[in-house]
Amino acid sequence: MSGTFSAGGLITGLDTNTLIAQLIELERQPIVRLQQRIASLETQRDAIGDVRTQLQTLRNRAEDFRLNTVFGQFRAVSSQESVLTAALTGANPASGIYTVEVLQLASATIARSSGALGAAINPDVPLSGSGIQTAITAGSFTINGTSFTVDPDTQCLNDILALINGSGAGVLATYDAVEDKVTLENDTAGDTSIINLGATGDTSNFLTAIQLDGAYQSTGSNGATVVTSARNLGAVTTSATLGTVAFRNGAVTAGSFRINGVQINVDPAADTLDSVIAAINASGAHVTASYDRATDTLRVVSDALGSRTIAFESGTSNFLDVANLTTAVQTAGSDAQFTVDGGAVQTRNTNAVADVIAGVTLNLRSAGTSTIAVETDTDAIVEGVRGFITALNEALTEIRGQTARDATLQGDSSISMISSQLQYLMFSNVEGVEGTFDNLLEIGISTGSAFDSETGARFELDEEAFLDALRENPENIERLFSNSGRTGIADVLSNYLEDAASATGFLNQRIRSGGSVDSQIQAYNDRIERLEYIIARHEERYRAQFARLEQMAAQYQSQGSSLLGLGGGLSF
């Protein structure tokens, strides 16, 4: 210690540090015992927490009965799910058997541009400037084995078609300015042989650019094979800004237009057809717009089903006129039509009908007839009861394990009492249930025929007996678990577990921060702190005493040396 002389046994030859350490170790034994008690209390706290967790789970399962989520379960079953499906979507569905005949499904209104958006190409100017959407590369292409050379900077479409017609390739090539498409037809009436388009070694994309490569071949009016461009040659590019697109109806002007009364703004210098479509779909117009590449038109579908048409209104922008939507061809949707139990025909503007059978939504899928059974879901009820029994057994097993011989909570009467009380409540008769089934034994819930003294009683469910009782008197079965008088098994059990396992229950009072276990631990820690102080003082005293012993030994040694020196000077 500071200020204390210590020779460490240098004079006396004693190992004073070891002697002091041994003395201190002996004095620390009460602290070791207190620390062991603290560790035991902490283990008990964890064990009580585990028991409380299981009891809380059991209380949740008991609350399921009080909240009517076990017996208040129904199911709706359709005999023909290809015709319709049924789903429970409300409380207290109307039980019964219903026959539903679906006469017609609801569909959405569809509007299409009345004509192609892109302007027809000019067949009399070089291909590179004709307005064909796909740029044509110079090179060669082949029809029926005959090769043709194309230069898009010097040749126009009519030049190429004339070359084809005069080549002896066996086809007649024409351009329809109204449809903006090219047609090839075998030049011999009745010739149904396939027109061979392209060959290995072709270096120009001409056939692809004019939409003939891969196009469908059919028999024309003169009985010969004919193939026409799959789409108009001047079809628009949806990713180009509107101001750079050659629309058939002229340039798009800036401003706004309305669909179903909702305003959409357009700026031809910044917007593309893609961005305008995205703006329409993101608006509150309740429609979905898309570009049909095959026909170079816009397709607008109403989000709502039914026969109502889509309202298109031009404003300060002429976009709808340019897109041929103000003159759109609209295919009006239809309302769903159906009958219930042979009654009058009913109509809805949806295929999800939720107002015919209380608490049930019918999802119509096709025309036909289906029987809907709305009934108590006995499978779900059995599952709910099984979940309750499982939680009960797990709680009892946890308590027995924690209070068994040599276990953490052995001898803890407050924990053991919970197990006894749970079993007592489960075997009690319920007040207020008149007639049959006033206890769980009568409905197939018992501890079974096999009893193991080591593991204790485990509750079991005789499903057949339970279902028989449920069919015989479902009201009493429900009251047995929970009733308005709060005397049911689940009612009483939940109340008891509230007192035991809730945040204010007696178990949590023991293990919560600052609870009884914490108070005991704190008391032990206080005693340890006092003992540590006392032992520290003792160690100081021991070191001081041994230091004095060394000093005294040093003095005796010095005196002895002096006496020997005096004696050496005497002569006898």
Coordinates of C-alpha atoms in Angstrom, one line a residue:
M1 CA 0.0 0.0 0.0
S2 CA 1.2 3.6 -0.6
G3 CA 3.2 4.9 2.4
T4 CA 3.7 1.5 3.9
F5 CA 7.2 0.0 4.1
S6 CA 7.3 -3.6 2.9
A7 CA 10.4 -5.8 2.6
G8 CA 8.4 -8.7 1.3
G9 CA 10.0 -11.2 3.8
L10 CA 13.5 -10.0 2.9
I11 CA 14.6 -9.9 6.6
T12 CA 12.3 -12.6 8.1
G13 CA 12.4 -14.9 5.2
L14 CA 8.6 -15.1 5.2
D15 CA 6.6 -15.0 1.9
T16 CA 4.4 -12.2 3.2
N17 CA 2.6 -11.5 -0.1
T18 CA 1.4 -15.1 -0.3
L19 CA 0.3 -15.1 3.4
I20 CA -1.7 -11.9 2.9
A21 CA -3.3 -13.3 -0.3
Q22 CA -4.4 -16.4 1.5
L23 CA -5.8 -14.4 4.4
I24 CA -7.7 -12.2 2.0
E25 CA -9.0 -15.2 0.1
L26 CA -10.4 -16.6 3.3
E27 CA -12.1 -13.3 4.1
R28 CA -13.6 -13.2 0.6
Q29 CA -15.5 -16.4 1.0
P30 CA -18.7 -14.7 2.2
I31 CA -18.5 -12.5 -1.0
V32 CA -18.2 -15.6 -3.2
R33 CA -21.3 -17.1 -1.5
L34 CA -23.2 -13.8 -2.1
Q35 CA -22.1 -13.8 -5.8
Q36 CA -23.4 -17.4 -6.1
R37 CA -26.7 -16.3 -4.7
I38 CA -26.8 -13.4 -7.2
A39 CA -26.1 -15.8 -10.1
S40 CA -28.8 -18.1 -8.7
L41 CA -31.3 -15.2 -8.6
E42 CA -30.5 -14.2 -12.1
T43 CA -31.0 -17.7 -13.3
Q44 CA -34.4 -17.8 -11.5
R45 CA -35.3 -14.5 -13.1
D46 CA -34.7 -16.0 -16.5
A47 CA -36.6 -19.1 -15.7
I48 CA -39.6 -17.1 -14.4
G49 CA -39.4 -15.0 -17.6
D50 CA -39.6 -18.3 -19.7
V51 CA -42.7 -19.4 -17.7
R52 CA -44.3 -16.0 -18.1
T53 CA -43.7 -16.1 -21.9
Q54 CA -45.5 -19.4 -22.1
L55 CA -48.4 -18.1 -20.0
Q56 CA -48.7 -15.1 -22.1
T57 CA -49.0 -17.3 -25.2
L58 CA -51.7 -19.3 -23.4
R59 CA -53.6 -16.1 -22.5
N60 CA -53.5 -15.0 -26.2
R61 CA -55.1 -18.3 -27.2
A62 CA -57.7 -17.9 -24.5
E63 CA -58.4 -14.4 -25.7
D64 CA -59.1 -15.8 -29.2
F65 CA -62.3 -17.3 -27.7
R66 CA -63.2 -14.1 -26.0
L67 CA -62.8 -12.2 -29.2
N68 CA -64.9 -14.8 -31.1
T69 CA -62.1 -15.5 -33.6
V70 CA -62.4 -19.3 -33.0
F71 CA -66.1 -20.1 -33.1
G72 CA -66.9 -17.1 -35.3
Q73 CA -65.2 -18.6 -38.3
F74 CA -67.0 -19.4 -41.5
R75 CA -66.1 -20.6 -45.0
A76 CA -67.7 -20.0 -48.4
V77 CA -67.2 -22.9 -50.8
S78 CA -68.1 -22.7 -54.6
S79 CA -69.0 -25.9 -56.3
Q80 CA -67.7 -24.6 -59.6
E81 CA -64.7 -22.4 -59.2
S82 CA -64.3 -22.1 -62.9
V83 CA -67.6 -20.1 -62.8
L84 CA -67.0 -18.2 -59.6
T85 CA -65.1 -18.2 -56.4
A86 CA -66.4 -17.0 -53.1
A87 CA -64.5 -15.3 -50.3
L88 CA -65.5 -14.1 -46.8
T89 CA -65.0 -10.4 -46.7
G90 CA -67.2 -9.3 -43.9
A91 CA -68.3 -10.1 -40.3
N92 CA -71.3 -12.4 -39.7
P93 CA -71.7 -13.8 -43.1
A94 CA -75.2 -15.1 -44.0
S95 CA -75.1 -18.9 -43.7
G96 CA -76.9 -20.9 -46.3
I97 CA -76.8 -22.6 -49.7
Y98 CA -77.1 -20.2 -52.7
T99 CA -77.3 -21.1 -56.4
V100 CA -75.7 -18.4 -58.6
E101 CA -76.0 -18.4 -62.4
V102 CA -73.5 -16.1 -64.2
L103 CA -75.0 -14.9 -67.4
Q104 CA -72.4 -12.4 -68.5
L105 CA -69.1 -11.1 -67.1
A106 CA -68.4 -7.4 -66.7
S107 CA -65.8 -6.1 -69.2
A108 CA -64.0 -2.8 -69.7
T109 CA -64.6 -0.2 -72.4
I110 CA -61.8 -0.1 -75.0
A111 CA -61.1 2.9 -77.2
R112 CA -58.7 2.7 -80.2
S113 CA -57.4 5.4 -82.5
S114 CA -59.6 5.6 -85.5
G115 CA -56.5 5.5 -87.8
A116 CA -52.7 5.2 -87.8
L117 CA -50.8 7.9 -86.1
G118 CA -47.8 8.1 -88.5
A119 CA -48.0 10.0 -91.8
A120 CA -47.8 8.0 -95.0
I121 CA -44.3 8.0 -96.6
N122 CA -43.6 9.7 -99.9
P123 CA -42.8 6.8 -102.4
D124 CA -41.4 9.3 -105.0
V125 CA -38.4 10.6 -103.0
P126 CA -35.2 8.8 -102.1
L127 CA -35.8 6.2 -99.4
S128 CA -33.5 8.0 -97.0
G129 CA -35.9 10.9 -96.9
S130 CA -39.2 9.2 -97.6
G131 CA -40.4 9.0 -94.0
I132 CA -39.9 5.3 -93.6
Q133 CA -39.5 4.7 -89.9
T134 CA -36.7 2.1 -90.2
A135 CA -33.6 3.5 -91.9
I136 CA -32.8 1.4 -95.0
T137 CA -29.2 0.2 -95.6
A138 CA -27.6 0.1 -99.0
G139 CA -27.0 -3.4 -100.4
S140 CA -28.9 -6.3 -101.9
F141 CA -32.1 -8.3 -101.0
T142 CA -33.7 -11.3 -102.6
I143 CA -37.3 -12.3 -103.7
N144 CA -37.9 -15.8 -105.0
G145 CA -34.2 -16.2 -105.7
T146 CA -33.9 -12.9 -107.7
S147 CA -31.5 -10.4 -106.2
F148 CA -32.0 -6.6 -106.2
T149 CA -29.7 -3.8 -105.3
V150 CA -30.9 -0.8 -103.4
D151 CA -29.3 2.6 -102.7
P152 CA -31.5 4.6 -100.3
D153 CA -29.9 7.9 -101.2
T154 CA -30.7 7.7 -104.9
Q155 CA -33.7 5.4 -105.2
C156 CA -37.3 5.9 -104.1
L157 CA -39.8 3.2 -103.1
N158 CA -41.5 3.3 -106.6
D159 CA -38.1 2.7 -108.2
I160 CA -37.6 -0.4 -106.2
L161 CA -41.1 -1.7 -106.8
A162 CA -40.7 -1.1 -110.6
L163 CA -37.5 -3.2 -110.5
I164 CA -39.3 -6.0 -108.8
N165 CA -42.2 -6.0 -111.2
G166 CA -39.9 -6.0 -114.2
S167 CA -37.5 -8.6 -112.9
G168 CA -39.3 -11.9 -113.7
A169 CA -39.3 -12.7 -110.0
G170 CA -42.9 -13.9 -110.4
V171 CA -44.6 -11.3 -108.1
L172 CA -46.4 -8.0 -108.5
A173 CA -45.3 -5.3 -106.1
T174 CA -47.6 -2.4 -105.2
Y175 CA -47.8 0.4 -102.6
D176 CA -51.1 1.5 -101.0
A177 CA -50.8 5.2 -99.9
V178 CA -53.9 5.0 -97.8
E179 CA -52.8 2.0 -95.8
D180 CA -49.1 3.0 -96.2
K181 CA -48.1 -0.6 -96.9
V182 CA -46.4 -2.6 -99.6
T183 CA -48.0 -5.7 -101.0
L184 CA -46.4 -8.6 -103.0
E185 CA -48.6 -11.0 -104.9
N186 CA -47.8 -13.9 -107.1
D187 CA -48.5 -12.6 -110.7
T188 CA -50.2 -15.8 -111.8
A189 CA -53.8 -16.2 -110.7
G190 CA -54.3 -19.2 -108.5
D191 CA -50.6 -19.5 -107.8
T192 CA -50.5 -20.4 -104.1
S193 CA -46.8 -21.1 -103.8
I194 CA -44.9 -19.3 -101.0
I195 CA -43.2 -16.1 -101.9
N196 CA -39.6 -16.5 -100.7
L197 CA -38.3 -13.4 -99.1
G198 CA -34.6 -12.9 -98.4
A199 CA -31.6 -15.2 -98.9
T200 CA -28.2 -15.9 -97.3
G201 CA -25.9 -13.2 -98.4
D202 CA -28.4 -10.3 -98.5
T203 CA -26.7 -7.1 -97.3
S204 CA -29.7 -4.7 -97.2
N205 CA -32.5 -4.6 -94.6
F206 CA -35.0 -3.4 -97.2
L207 CA -37.5 -6.3 -96.7
T208 CA -37.4 -5.8 -93.0
A209 CA -37.7 -2.0 -93.2
I210 CA -40.9 -2.3 -95.3
Q211 CA -42.3 -4.8 -92.8
L212 CA -42.5 -7.7 -95.3
D213 CA -39.9 -10.0 -93.7
G214 CA -41.8 -12.4 -91.5
A215 CA -45.3 -11.0 -92.4
Y216 CA -48.2 -13.4 -92.7
Q217 CA -48.8 -14.8 -96.2
S218 CA -52.4 -15.6 -97.3
T219 CA -54.5 -16.3 -100.4
G220 CA -55.7 -13.1 -102.2
S221 CA -58.8 -12.4 -104.2
N222 CA -57.4 -14.0 -107.4
G223 CA -56.4 -17.2 -105.6
A224 CA -52.7 -16.3 -105.5
T225 CA -50.4 -16.0 -102.5
V226 CA -50.2 -12.4 -101.2
V227 CA -48.1 -10.8 -98.4
T228 CA -48.6 -7.2 -97.1
S229 CA -46.4 -5.1 -94.8
A230 CA -47.1 -6.0 -91.2
R231 CA -47.5 -2.3 -90.3
N232 CA -47.6 1.1 -91.9
L233 CA -44.2 2.2 -93.1
G234 CA -44.4 5.7 -91.6
A235 CA -45.4 4.4 -88.1
V236 CA -44.3 6.8 -85.3
T237 CA -41.3 6.5 -83.1
T238 CA -42.6 6.6 -79.5
S239 CA -39.4 7.7 -78.0
A240 CA -38.9 10.7 -80.2
T241 CA -40.0 14.1 -79.1
L242 CA -43.5 14.9 -80.5
G243 CA -42.2 17.9 -82.3
T244 CA -40.0 15.8 -84.5
V245 CA -42.6 13.1 -85.4
A246 CA -44.4 13.2 -88.7
F247 CA -48.0 12.6 -87.6
R248 CA -50.6 11.9 -90.2
N249 CA -52.9 14.6 -88.8
G250 CA -50.2 17.3 -88.5
A251 CA -48.0 18.6 -85.7
V252 CA -49.0 18.4 -82.0
T253 CA -49.5 21.8 -80.3
A254 CA -48.6 22.6 -76.7
G255 CA -51.3 22.8 -74.1
S256 CA -53.7 20.4 -72.4
F257 CA -56.5 17.9 -73.1
R258 CA -58.9 16.0 -70.9
I259 CA -59.7 12.3 -70.5
N260 CA -62.8 11.6 -68.3
G261 CA -62.6 15.2 -67.2
V262 CA -59.0 15.0 -66.0
Q263 CA -56.5 17.4 -67.5
I264 CA -53.2 16.2 -69.0
N265 CA -50.6 18.7 -70.2
V266 CA -48.4 18.2 -73.2
D267 CA -45.2 20.0 -74.5
P268 CA -44.2 18.8 -78.0
A269 CA -40.7 20.2 -77.5
A270 CA -40.1 18.0 -74.4
D271 CA -42.6 15.2 -74.4
T272 CA -42.5 12.0 -76.3
L273 CA -45.5 9.7 -77.1
D274 CA -44.1 7.4 -74.3
S275 CA -44.1 10.2 -71.8
V276 CA -47.6 11.3 -72.7
I277 CA -48.9 7.8 -72.3
A278 CA -47.2 7.6 -68.9
A279 CA -48.8 10.9 -67.8
I280 CA -52.2 9.6 -68.9
N281 CA -51.8 6.4 -66.9
A282 CA -50.5 8.3 -63.8
S283 CA -53.4 10.7 -63.9
G284 CA -56.8 10.3 -62.2
A285 CA -58.5 9.6 -65.5
H286 CA -58.9 5.9 -64.4
V287 CA -57.8 4.6 -67.8
T288 CA -54.7 2.7 -69.1
A289 CA -53.2 3.9 -72.3
S290 CA -50.7 1.9 -74.5
Y291 CA -49.2 2.1 -78.0
D292 CA -50.2 -0.7 -80.4
R293 CA -47.1 -1.2 -82.6
A294 CA -48.8 -3.5 -85.0
T295 CA -51.4 -0.9 -86.0
D296 CA -49.6 2.3 -85.1
T297 CA -52.5 3.4 -82.9
L298 CA -53.2 4.2 -79.2
R299 CA -55.3 1.8 -77.1
V300 CA -57.1 3.2 -74.1
V301 CA -58.8 0.9 -71.7
S302 CA -61.1 2.0 -68.9
D303 CA -60.0 0.9 -65.4
A304 CA -63.6 0.5 -64.4
L305 CA -65.7 -2.3 -65.8
G306 CA -69.1 -1.7 -67.3
S307 CA -70.8 -0.1 -70.3
R308 CA -69.7 3.5 -69.7
T309 CA -67.6 5.0 -72.5
I310 CA -64.4 7.0 -72.1
A311 CA -64.7 10.8 -72.5
F312 CA -62.1 12.4 -74.7
E313 CA -62.0 16.2 -74.8
S314 CA -59.6 18.4 -76.7
G315 CA -58.4 21.5 -75.0
T316 CA -55.7 23.9 -75.8
S317 CA -53.6 21.1 -77.3
N318 CA -54.7 19.1 -80.4
F319 CA -53.0 15.9 -79.1
L320 CA -56.3 13.9 -79.1
D321 CA -57.1 15.0 -82.6
V322 CA -53.6 14.1 -83.9
A323 CA -53.8 10.7 -82.1
N324 CA -57.2 10.0 -83.6
L325 CA -58.8 9.7 -80.2
T326 CA -61.5 12.3 -80.5
T327 CA -62.9 10.0 -83.2
A328 CA -61.8 6.9 -81.4
V329 CA -63.6 3.6 -82.1
Q330 CA -65.0 2.7 -78.7
T331 CA -66.0 -0.9 -77.8
A332 CA -68.3 -0.4 -74.8
G333 CA -67.8 -2.7 -71.9
S334 CA -70.6 -4.8 -70.5
D335 CA -72.1 -5.1 -67.0
A336 CA -72.0 -8.4 -65.2
Q337 CA -75.3 -10.2 -65.2
F338 CA -76.3 -13.0 -62.8
T339 CA -79.2 -14.5 -60.8
V340 CA -79.3 -15.8 -57.3
D341 CA -81.5 -18.7 -56.5
G342 CA -83.4 -18.3 -59.7
G343 CA -84.4 -14.7 -59.0
A344 CA -84.4 -11.6 -61.2
V345 CA -81.4 -10.8 -63.3
Q346 CA -79.0 -8.5 -61.5
T347 CA -76.3 -6.3 -63.0
R348 CA -73.1 -4.9 -61.6
N349 CA -70.3 -3.0 -63.2
T350 CA -67.7 -5.3 -61.6
N351 CA -67.0 -9.0 -61.4
A352 CA -66.3 -8.8 -57.7
V353 CA -69.9 -8.8 -56.3
A354 CA -69.9 -8.0 -52.5
D355 CA -73.5 -7.0 -51.9
V356 CA -75.6 -10.1 -52.7
I357 CA -74.7 -12.5 -49.9
A358 CA -73.9 -10.7 -46.6
G359 CA -70.2 -11.0 -45.7
V360 CA -69.3 -12.8 -48.9
T361 CA -67.7 -11.5 -52.1
L362 CA -68.4 -13.5 -55.3
N363 CA -65.7 -13.3 -57.9
L364 CA -67.3 -14.0 -61.3
R365 CA -65.0 -15.9 -63.7
S366 CA -67.2 -17.3 -66.5
A367 CA -70.7 -17.9 -67.6
G368 CA -72.3 -20.9 -65.8
T369 CA -73.9 -22.0 -62.6
S370 CA -72.3 -22.7 -59.2
T371 CA -73.6 -23.5 -55.7
I372 CA -72.2 -21.5 -52.9
A373 CA -72.2 -23.0 -49.4
V374 CA -71.7 -20.4 -46.6
E375 CA -71.1 -22.4 -43.4
T376 CA -69.3 -22.7 -40.1
D377 CA -65.7 -23.6 -40.7
T378 CA -65.4 -26.6 -38.4
D379 CA -61.8 -27.3 -39.5
A380 CA -60.7 -23.8 -38.4
I381 CA -62.6 -24.2 -35.1
V382 CA -60.9 -27.5 -34.4
E383 CA -57.5 -25.9 -35.2
G384 CA -58.3 -23.1 -32.8
V385 CA -59.1 -25.5 -30.0
R386 CA -56.0 -27.5 -30.7
G387 CA -53.9 -24.4 -30.6
F388 CA -55.4 -23.6 -27.2
I389 CA -54.6 -27.1 -25.9
T390 CA -51.1 -27.0 -27.3
A391 CA -50.4 -23.7 -25.6
L392 CA -51.8 -25.1 -22.3
N393 CA -49.6 -28.2 -22.5
E394 CA -46.5 -26.2 -23.3
A395 CA -47.1 -23.9 -20.3
L396 CA -47.6 -26.8 -18.0
T397 CA -44.5 -28.5 -19.3
E398 CA -42.4 -25.4 -18.8
I399 CA -43.6 -25.0 -15.3
R400 CA -43.0 -28.7 -14.4
G401 CA -39.5 -28.5 -16.0
Q402 CA -38.6 -25.4 -14.0
T403 CA -39.9 -26.7 -10.7
A404 CA -38.6 -30.3 -11.0
R405 CA -36.1 -31.7 -8.5
D406 CA -32.8 -29.9 -8.8
A407 CA -34.3 -27.5 -11.3
T408 CA -33.9 -23.7 -11.1
L409 CA -37.3 -23.0 -9.5
Q410 CA -37.5 -26.1 -7.3
G411 CA -39.6 -25.3 -4.3
D412 CA -41.0 -22.1 -5.7
S413 CA -44.6 -22.4 -4.5
S414 CA -45.9 -19.4 -6.4
I415 CA -44.9 -21.1 -9.7
S416 CA -46.1 -24.5 -8.7
M417 CA -49.4 -23.0 -7.7
I418 CA -49.9 -21.7 -11.3
S419 CA -49.8 -25.3 -12.6
S420 CA -52.3 -26.5 -10.1
Q421 CA -54.6 -23.6 -10.8
L422 CA -54.5 -24.1 -14.5
Q423 CA -55.5 -27.7 -14.2
Y424 CA -58.2 -26.9 -11.7
L425 CA -59.8 -24.3 -14.0
M426 CA -59.7 -26.7 -16.9
F427 CA -61.7 -29.3 -15.0
S428 CA -64.2 -26.8 -13.6
N429 CA -67.9 -26.7 -14.5
V430 CA -69.0 -23.5 -16.2
E431 CA -71.8 -21.5 -14.6
G432 CA -74.5 -20.1 -16.8
V433 CA -74.4 -23.0 -19.4
E434 CA -77.8 -24.6 -19.3
G435 CA -78.3 -28.1 -20.5
T436 CA -75.5 -30.2 -21.9
F437 CA -71.8 -29.5 -22.2
D438 CA -70.9 -27.4 -19.1
N439 CA -67.4 -28.8 -18.8
L440 CA -64.6 -29.7 -21.1
L441 CA -64.7 -33.4 -20.4
E442 CA -68.1 -33.6 -22.0
I443 CA -66.8 -32.3 -25.3
G444 CA -63.8 -34.5 -25.7
I445 CA -61.0 -32.5 -23.9
S446 CA -59.3 -34.6 -21.2
T447 CA -55.9 -35.7 -20.0
G448 CA -56.4 -39.0 -21.9
S449 CA -56.1 -42.5 -20.6
A450 CA -52.3 -42.7 -20.3
F451 CA -50.8 -40.8 -17.3
D452 CA -47.1 -40.4 -16.8
S453 CA -46.1 -39.4 -13.3
E454 CA -42.8 -38.0 -14.6
T455 CA -44.2 -35.6 -17.2
G456 CA -47.6 -35.0 -15.5
A457 CA -51.0 -34.6 -17.2
R458 CA -51.2 -33.5 -20.8
F459 CA -54.5 -32.4 -22.2
E460 CA -55.8 -34.1 -25.4
L461 CA -58.7 -33.4 -27.8
D462 CA -60.9 -36.2 -29.1
E463 CA -61.8 -34.6 -32.4
E464 CA -64.7 -36.9 -33.2
A465 CA -66.3 -36.3 -29.8
F466 CA -65.8 -32.6 -30.1
L467 CA -67.4 -32.4 -33.6
D468 CA -70.3 -34.4 -32.4
A469 CA -70.9 -32.0 -29.5
L470 CA -70.4 -29.0 -31.9
R471 CA -73.1 -30.3 -34.2
E472 CA -75.4 -31.1 -31.4
N473 CA -75.3 -27.8 -29.5
P474 CA -72.9 -25.2 -31.0
E475 CA -74.2 -22.4 -28.9
N476 CA -73.4 -24.2 -25.6
I477 CA -69.9 -25.1 -26.9
E478 CA -69.2 -21.5 -27.5
R479 CA -70.6 -20.4 -24.1
L480 CA -68.5 -23.1 -22.5
F481 CA -65.3 -21.3 -23.6
S482 CA -66.6 -17.7 -23.4
N483 CA -69.9 -16.1 -22.6
S484 CA -71.5 -12.7 -21.7
G485 CA -71.2 -13.5 -18.0
R486 CA -67.4 -14.1 -18.4
T487 CA -67.7 -17.5 -16.7
G488 CA -66.3 -19.6 -19.6
I489 CA -63.1 -21.6 -19.4
A490 CA -61.3 -19.1 -21.6
D491 CA -62.8 -16.1 -19.7
V492 CA -61.7 -17.3 -16.3
L493 CA -58.3 -18.6 -17.5
S494 CA -57.6 -15.3 -19.3
N495 CA -58.5 -13.3 -16.1
Y496 CA -56.2 -15.5 -14.0
L497 CA -53.3 -15.2 -16.5
E498 CA -53.8 -11.5 -16.6
D499 CA -53.1 -11.4 -12.8
A500 CA -50.2 -13.8 -13.2
A501 CA -48.4 -12.9 -16.4
S502 CA -49.4 -9.4 -17.5
A503 CA -47.1 -6.4 -17.1
T504 CA -48.8 -5.7 -13.8
G505 CA -49.0 -9.4 -12.8
F506 CA -47.3 -11.0 -9.8
L507 CA -44.7 -12.8 -12.0
N508 CA -43.5 -9.6 -13.7
Q509 CA -43.5 -7.8 -10.3
R510 CA -40.7 -10.3 -9.4
I511 CA -38.6 -10.1 -12.5
R512 CA -39.2 -6.6 -13.8
S513 CA -36.5 -3.9 -13.5
G514 CA -36.6 -2.9 -9.8
G515 CA -38.8 -5.8 -8.9
S516 CA -38.4 -8.2 -6.0
V517 CA -35.6 -10.2 -7.6
D518 CA -33.7 -7.0 -8.5
S519 CA -34.2 -5.8 -4.9
Q520 CA -32.6 -9.0 -3.5
I521 CA -29.7 -8.7 -6.0
Q522 CA -29.2 -5.1 -5.0
A523 CA -29.2 -6.0 -1.3
Y524 CA -26.5 -8.6 -1.9
N525 CA -24.5 -6.2 -4.0
D526 CA -24.7 -3.7 -1.2
R527 CA -23.4 -6.3 1.3
I528 CA -20.6 -7.2 -1.2
E529 CA -19.6 -3.6 -1.5
R530 CA -19.4 -3.3 2.3
L531 CA -17.4 -6.5 2.6
E532 CA -15.0 -5.4 -0.1
Y533 CA -14.4 -2.2 1.8
I534 CA -13.7 -4.1 5.1
I535 CA -11.4 -6.6 3.3
A536 CA -9.5 -3.7 1.7
R537 CA -8.9 -2.2 5.2
H538 CA -7.9 -5.6 6.5
E539 CA -5.4 -6.0 3.7
E540 CA -3.9 -2.6 4.6
R541 CA -3.6 -3.7 8.2
Y542 CA -2.0 -7.0 7.3
R543 CA 0.6 -5.3 5.1
A544 CA 1.3 -2.7 7.8
Q545 CA 1.7 -5.5 10.5
F546 CA 4.1 -7.5 8.3
A547 CA 6.0 -4.3 7.5
R548 CA 6.5 -3.6 11.2
L549 CA 7.6 -7.3 11.7
E550 CA 10.2 -6.8 9.0
Q551 CA 11.4 -3.5 10.7
M552 CA 11.6 -5.2 14.1
A553 CA 13.5 -8.1 12.6
A554 CA 15.9 -5.7 11.0
Q555 CA 16.4 -3.9 14.4
Y556 CA 17.1 -7.2 16.2
Q557 CA 19.5 -8.2 13.5
S558 CA 21.3 -4.9 13.8
Q559 CA 21.5 -5.1 17.6
G560 CA 22.8 -8.7 17.4
S561 CA 25.5 -7.6 15.0
S562 CA 26.5 -4.8 17.4
L563 CA 26.7 -7.2 20.4
L564 CA 28.8 -9.6 18.4
G565 CA 31.1 -6.8 17.6
L566 CA 31.5 -5.8 21.2
G567 CA 32.1 -9.3 22.3
G568 CA 34.9 -9.8 19.8
G569 CA 36.9 -7.0 21.5
L570 CA 37.0 -8.8 24.9
S571 CA 39.8 -11.2 25.9
F572 CA 39.3 -13.9 28.6

